[in-house]
Amino acid sequence: NAANVVLADADVQEAAQKIAAAACEASGQQCISAQRVLVEKSVFDAFVQSFVEAAAKLKVGRADDATTDVGPMVSLAAADRVMAMCEDAIGFGAAYALTPQRTDATVSPGILLNVPRHARLWREEVFGPIAIVTSFEGVADGLALANDSPFGLQGAVFTSNLRSAF
């Protein structure tokens, strides 16, 4: 359940491209997949737009095709679980910025906004090509959100200020 923090002084387009790739690499089925994306409020809309564009450009297809960015998940049950987690979040009031599509065991990239902290997508590891994006105000708020997880397998901070990163 990796937290990726995007501060207001970051290159938003570059952050969006890197996080989209990190969220969907290996179809999101790795412990260091970029699942939770925390974005400073002043750049939230610009980030979401760039993030959706970057994720939508990823090629979904067969695992044996070298041009595929997002291949099938490990099983039909894994794809069922990921889609159920998304629907759970939608039921709690989240919204899709990019709706995942499922064909057999393949799930296309999905991006959800306004996922409540009690939803499974916030609390559990997804192991799928799904990312949730949440806004915050100020570094302290961003760090509190990043630390709101029992998992701490990977984290990233996107900023142009090295002092802020530390």
Short mmCIF file of C-alpha atoms in Angstrom, two decimals:
data_model
loop_
_atom_site.label_atom_id
_atom_site.label_comp_id
_atom_site.label_asym_id
_atom_site.label_seq_id
_atom_site.Cartn_x
_atom_site.Cartn_y
_atom_site.Cartn_z
CA ASN A 1 0.00 0.00 0.00
CA ALA A 2 2.42 2.58 -1.28
CA ALA A 3 1.83 6.29 -0.71
CA ASN A 4 2.96 8.73 -3.37
CA VAL A 5 2.89 12.36 -2.27
CA VAL A 6 2.75 15.13 -4.88
CA LEU A 7 3.57 18.57 -3.51
CA ALA A 8 2.43 21.80 -5.16
CA ASP A 9 5.91 22.59 -6.51
CA ALA A 10 6.27 19.25 -8.33
CA ASP A 11 6.29 18.81 -12.09
CA VAL A 12 2.71 17.57 -12.18
CA GLN A 13 2.86 15.96 -15.63
CA GLU A 14 6.07 14.09 -14.86
CA ALA A 15 4.68 12.91 -11.51
CA ALA A 16 1.47 11.74 -13.20
CA GLN A 17 3.35 9.76 -15.84
CA LYS A 18 5.67 8.09 -13.32
CA ILE A 19 2.88 7.24 -10.91
CA ALA A 20 0.65 5.86 -13.70
CA ALA A 21 3.45 3.52 -14.76
CA ALA A 22 4.17 2.53 -11.14
CA ALA A 23 0.50 1.88 -10.41
CA CYS A 24 0.06 -0.43 -13.39
CA GLU A 25 3.42 -2.17 -13.71
CA ALA A 26 2.89 -5.95 -13.40
CA SER A 27 -0.84 -5.14 -13.52
CA GLY A 28 -0.44 -3.57 -10.07
CA GLN A 29 0.30 -6.99 -8.58
CA GLN A 30 3.34 -6.11 -6.51
CA CYS A 31 3.86 -4.81 -3.01
CA ILE A 32 5.43 -1.56 -4.18
CA SER A 33 2.69 -0.67 -6.65
CA ALA A 34 1.65 3.00 -6.47
CA GLN A 35 -1.82 2.63 -5.02
CA ARG A 36 -2.50 5.71 -2.87
CA VAL A 37 -1.70 9.06 -4.45
CA LEU A 38 -1.83 12.10 -2.20
CA VAL A 39 -1.82 15.44 -4.00
CA GLU A 40 -1.56 18.93 -2.59
CA LYS A 41 -4.91 20.65 -3.14
CA SER A 42 -3.60 23.54 -5.26
CA VAL A 43 -2.43 21.15 -8.02
CA PHE A 44 -5.04 18.42 -7.51
CA ASP A 45 -7.16 19.09 -10.62
CA ALA A 46 -4.14 19.46 -12.91
CA PHE A 47 -2.61 16.29 -11.51
CA VAL A 48 -5.80 14.25 -11.91
CA GLN A 49 -6.16 15.38 -15.52
CA SER A 50 -2.54 14.42 -16.31
CA PHE A 51 -2.82 11.17 -14.36
CA VAL A 52 -5.97 10.07 -16.21
CA GLU A 53 -4.35 10.92 -19.56
CA ALA A 54 -1.19 8.97 -18.69
CA ALA A 55 -3.06 5.92 -17.38
CA ALA A 56 -5.48 5.88 -20.33
CA LYS A 57 -2.53 5.71 -22.74
CA LEU A 58 -1.19 2.51 -21.20
CA LYS A 59 -1.73 -0.45 -23.52
CA VAL A 60 -3.86 -3.22 -22.04
CA GLY A 61 -3.34 -6.59 -23.66
CA ARG A 62 -1.73 -9.97 -23.72
CA ALA A 63 1.21 -10.74 -21.47
CA ASP A 64 3.17 -12.21 -24.37
CA ASP A 65 2.96 -8.95 -26.36
CA ALA A 66 6.08 -6.86 -25.69
CA THR A 67 4.09 -3.64 -26.27
CA THR A 68 1.60 -4.44 -23.48
CA ASP A 69 1.80 -2.22 -20.39
CA VAL A 70 -1.03 -3.87 -18.44
CA GLY A 71 -1.55 -7.59 -18.86
CA PRO A 72 -3.89 -10.03 -17.18
CA MET A 73 -4.03 -10.51 -13.46
CA VAL A 74 -2.92 -13.77 -11.87
CA SER A 75 -6.46 -15.24 -11.85
CA LEU A 76 -10.13 -14.56 -12.45
CA ALA A 77 -10.59 -14.45 -8.66
CA ALA A 78 -7.94 -11.70 -8.38
CA ALA A 79 -9.75 -9.65 -11.03
CA ASP A 80 -13.07 -10.24 -9.21
CA ARG A 81 -11.52 -9.03 -5.93
CA VAL A 82 -10.12 -5.84 -7.48
CA MET A 83 -13.40 -4.95 -9.14
CA ALA A 84 -15.30 -5.67 -5.90
CA MET A 85 -12.96 -3.34 -4.00
CA CYS A 86 -13.67 -0.59 -6.53
CA GLU A 87 -17.43 -1.09 -6.26
CA ASP A 88 -17.13 -1.07 -2.45
CA ALA A 89 -15.48 2.37 -2.66
CA ILE A 90 -18.10 3.64 -5.13
CA GLY A 91 -20.80 2.47 -2.71
CA PHE A 92 -19.19 4.63 -0.01
CA GLY A 93 -19.27 7.73 -2.25
CA ALA A 94 -16.02 7.53 -4.22
CA ALA A 95 -16.05 8.49 -7.90
CA TYR A 96 -14.20 7.21 -10.93
CA ALA A 97 -11.84 9.57 -12.71
CA LEU A 98 -10.94 6.60 -14.95
CA THR A 99 -13.25 3.60 -14.84
CA PRO A 100 -11.52 0.22 -14.97
CA GLN A 101 -12.80 -2.23 -17.54
CA ARG A 102 -12.58 -5.97 -17.06
CA THR A 103 -12.25 -8.69 -19.68
CA ASP A 104 -11.71 -12.14 -18.17
CA ALA A 105 -8.66 -11.77 -15.86
CA THR A 106 -7.55 -8.47 -17.36
CA VAL A 107 -8.42 -5.22 -15.60
CA SER A 108 -7.60 -1.91 -17.28
CA PRO A 109 -6.19 0.99 -15.22
CA GLY A 110 -8.66 2.59 -12.84
CA ILE A 111 -8.43 5.84 -10.88
CA LEU A 112 -10.80 6.67 -8.05
CA LEU A 113 -11.32 9.97 -6.22
CA ASN A 114 -12.79 10.71 -2.79
CA VAL A 115 -12.25 7.20 -1.44
CA PRO A 116 -13.21 7.27 2.26
CA ARG A 117 -10.63 6.02 4.73
CA HIS A 118 -12.84 3.14 5.84
CA ALA A 119 -13.21 1.72 2.30
CA ARG A 120 -11.26 -1.41 1.41
CA LEU A 121 -9.31 0.48 -1.29
CA TRP A 122 -7.86 2.79 1.37
CA ARG A 123 -7.30 0.16 4.07
CA GLU A 124 -6.10 -2.90 2.12
CA GLU A 125 -3.51 -3.68 -0.51
CA VAL A 126 -5.22 -3.84 -3.89
CA PHE A 127 -2.77 -5.84 -6.01
CA GLY A 128 -4.36 -4.53 -9.20
CA PRO A 129 -3.97 -1.63 -11.65
CA ILE A 130 -6.05 0.70 -9.48
CA ALA A 131 -4.99 3.97 -7.85
CA ILE A 132 -6.84 6.28 -5.52
CA VAL A 133 -6.15 10.01 -5.49
CA THR A 134 -6.79 12.18 -2.45
CA SER A 135 -6.08 15.86 -1.89
CA PHE A 136 -4.41 17.40 1.14
CA GLU A 137 -3.45 20.84 2.39
CA GLY A 138 0.09 21.31 3.65
CA VAL A 139 2.95 18.88 4.12
CA ALA A 140 1.86 17.85 7.64
CA ASP A 141 -1.59 16.79 6.36
CA GLY A 142 0.02 14.90 3.46
CA LEU A 143 2.36 13.04 5.80
CA ALA A 144 -0.51 12.14 8.12
CA LEU A 145 -2.44 10.66 5.20
CA ALA A 146 0.65 8.81 3.95
CA ASN A 147 1.13 7.29 7.39
CA ASP A 148 -2.53 6.26 7.71
CA SER A 149 -1.78 2.66 6.82
CA PRO A 150 -0.38 -0.43 8.53
CA PHE A 151 1.74 -0.94 5.41
CA GLY A 152 4.91 0.95 4.58
CA LEU A 153 6.44 -0.90 1.69
CA GLN A 154 7.16 2.02 -0.61
CA GLY A 155 6.76 5.75 -0.64
CA ALA A 156 7.60 8.59 -2.98
CA VAL A 157 7.56 12.36 -2.72
CA PHE A 158 7.33 14.47 -5.86
CA THR A 159 8.67 17.98 -5.29
CA SER A 160 11.21 20.39 -6.71
CA ASN A 161 12.44 21.23 -3.19
CA LEU A 162 14.87 18.76 -1.66
CA ARG A 163 14.18 20.14 1.82
CA SER A 164 10.47 19.37 1.40
CA ALA A 165 11.30 15.85 0.26
CA PHE A 166 13.29 15.19 3.40
#
